[in-house]
Amino acid sequence: MLEELKEEEIVNKVGGRFKLSTLIQKRLVQLNQGSRALVNIDTHDKMSIVLQEIVQNKIFLNLDNDVEQADDLDTVVAAAEAPELDASDL
């Protein structure tokens, strides 16, 4: 068994065992379909790659239970930021 799965930290980070299982499964499908790994580790074991992506906060499940990459989140957050208000606008 992989060491990361023995720790509760990874379960809590994702939001529970069901979400962790879902995230792992969906990300493994993406990697098997040719997606590139988001971490640099010296292994071809896709499960280890996925776990490191989770530990390093590179991937997460969105509200629709789809895999999101952390850099995609930065783009969404930047687009959704509210404009600064000037006191004269009030």
C-alpha positions as a Python dict, from the first residue, in 0.01 Angstrom:
ca = {
    (1, 'M'): (0, 0, 0),
    (2, 'L'): (125, 349, -73),
    (3, 'E'): (234, 547, 231),
    (4, 'E'): (18, 850, 144),
    (5, 'L'): (-299, 640, 176),
    (6, 'K'): (-209, 540, 532),
    (7, 'E'): (-231, 901, 649),
    (8, 'E'): (-560, 1069, 737),
    (9, 'E'): (-419, 1399, 610),
    (10, 'I'): (-482, 1311, 245),
    (11, 'V'): (-836, 1197, 325),
    (12, 'N'): (-910, 1520, 510),
    (13, 'K'): (-747, 1731, 238),
    (14, 'V'): (-985, 1599, -25),
    (15, 'G'): (-1295, 1593, 196),
    (16, 'G'): (-1341, 1226, 277),
    (17, 'R'): (-1268, 877, 156),
    (18, 'F'): (-1539, 877, -111),
    (19, 'K'): (-1409, 1201, -265),
    (20, 'L'): (-1051, 1073, -245),
    (21, 'S'): (-1150, 755, -427),
    (22, 'T'): (-1340, 954, -690),
    (23, 'L'): (-1052, 1196, -745),
    (24, 'I'): (-798, 914, -777),
    (25, 'Q'): (-1016, 721, -1020),
    (26, 'K'): (-1092, 1019, -1243),
    (27, 'R'): (-732, 1139, -1248),
    (28, 'L'): (-604, 790, -1332),
    (29, 'V'): (-842, 786, -1630),
    (30, 'Q'): (-702, 1122, -1744),
    (31, 'L'): (-343, 999, -1715),
    (32, 'N'): (-426, 677, -1899),
    (33, 'Q'): (-579, 886, -2179),
    (34, 'G'): (-256, 1081, -2218),
    (35, 'S'): (-276, 1377, -1979),
    (36, 'R'): (61, 1491, -1854),
    (37, 'A'): (164, 1454, -1491),
    (38, 'L'): (158, 1777, -1288),
    (39, 'V'): (445, 1672, -1060),
    (40, 'N'): (803, 1570, -1125),
    (41, 'I'): (870, 1238, -958),
    (42, 'D'): (1093, 954, -1073),
    (43, 'T'): (831, 687, -1133),
    (44, 'H'): (600, 557, -1400),
    (45, 'D'): (349, 438, -1139),
    (46, 'K'): (40, 645, -1213),
    (47, 'M'): (-109, 590, -869),
    (48, 'S'): (200, 745, -708),
    (49, 'I'): (178, 1037, -950),
    (50, 'V'): (-187, 1100, -861),
    (51, 'L'): (-120, 1083, -489),
    (52, 'Q'): (167, 1330, -520),
    (53, 'E'): (-55, 1562, -723),
    (54, 'I'): (-307, 1556, -439),
    (55, 'V'): (-45, 1600, -165),
    (56, 'Q'): (109, 1895, -354),
    (57, 'N'): (-235, 2057, -407),
    (58, 'K'): (-213, 2028, -785),
    (59, 'I'): (-558, 1869, -831),
    (60, 'F'): (-894, 1865, -654),
    (61, 'L'): (-1260, 1784, -717),
    (62, 'N'): (-1484, 2075, -808),
    (63, 'L'): (-1850, 2099, -705),
    (64, 'D'): (-1951, 1886, -1005),
    (65, 'N'): (-1708, 1610, -894),
    (66, 'D'): (-1481, 1679, -1190),
    (67, 'V'): (-1103, 1695, -1160),
    (68, 'E'): (-969, 2051, -1157),
    (69, 'Q'): (-606, 2158, -1173),
    (70, 'A'): (-489, 2418, -925),
    (71, 'D'): (-358, 2647, -1202),
    (72, 'D'): (-706, 2642, -1360),
    (73, 'L'): (-843, 2767, -1029),
    (74, 'D'): (-607, 3066, -1034),
    (75, 'T'): (-748, 3167, -1373),
    (76, 'V'): (-1108, 3133, -1252),
    (77, 'V'): (-1039, 3328, -932),
    (78, 'A'): (-862, 3608, -1120),
    (79, 'A'): (-1156, 3642, -1359),
    (80, 'A'): (-1406, 3646, -1074),
    (81, 'E'): (-1232, 3904, -855),
    (82, 'A'): (-1444, 4208, -782),
    (83, 'P'): (-1322, 4542, -913),
    (84, 'E'): (-1186, 4788, -663),
    (85, 'L'): (-1438, 5051, -560),
    (86, 'D'): (-1356, 5413, -517),
    (87, 'A'): (-1524, 5600, -234),
    (88, 'S'): (-1653, 5851, -488),
    (89, 'D'): (-1851, 5569, -654),
    (90, 'L'): (-2070, 5540, -345),
}
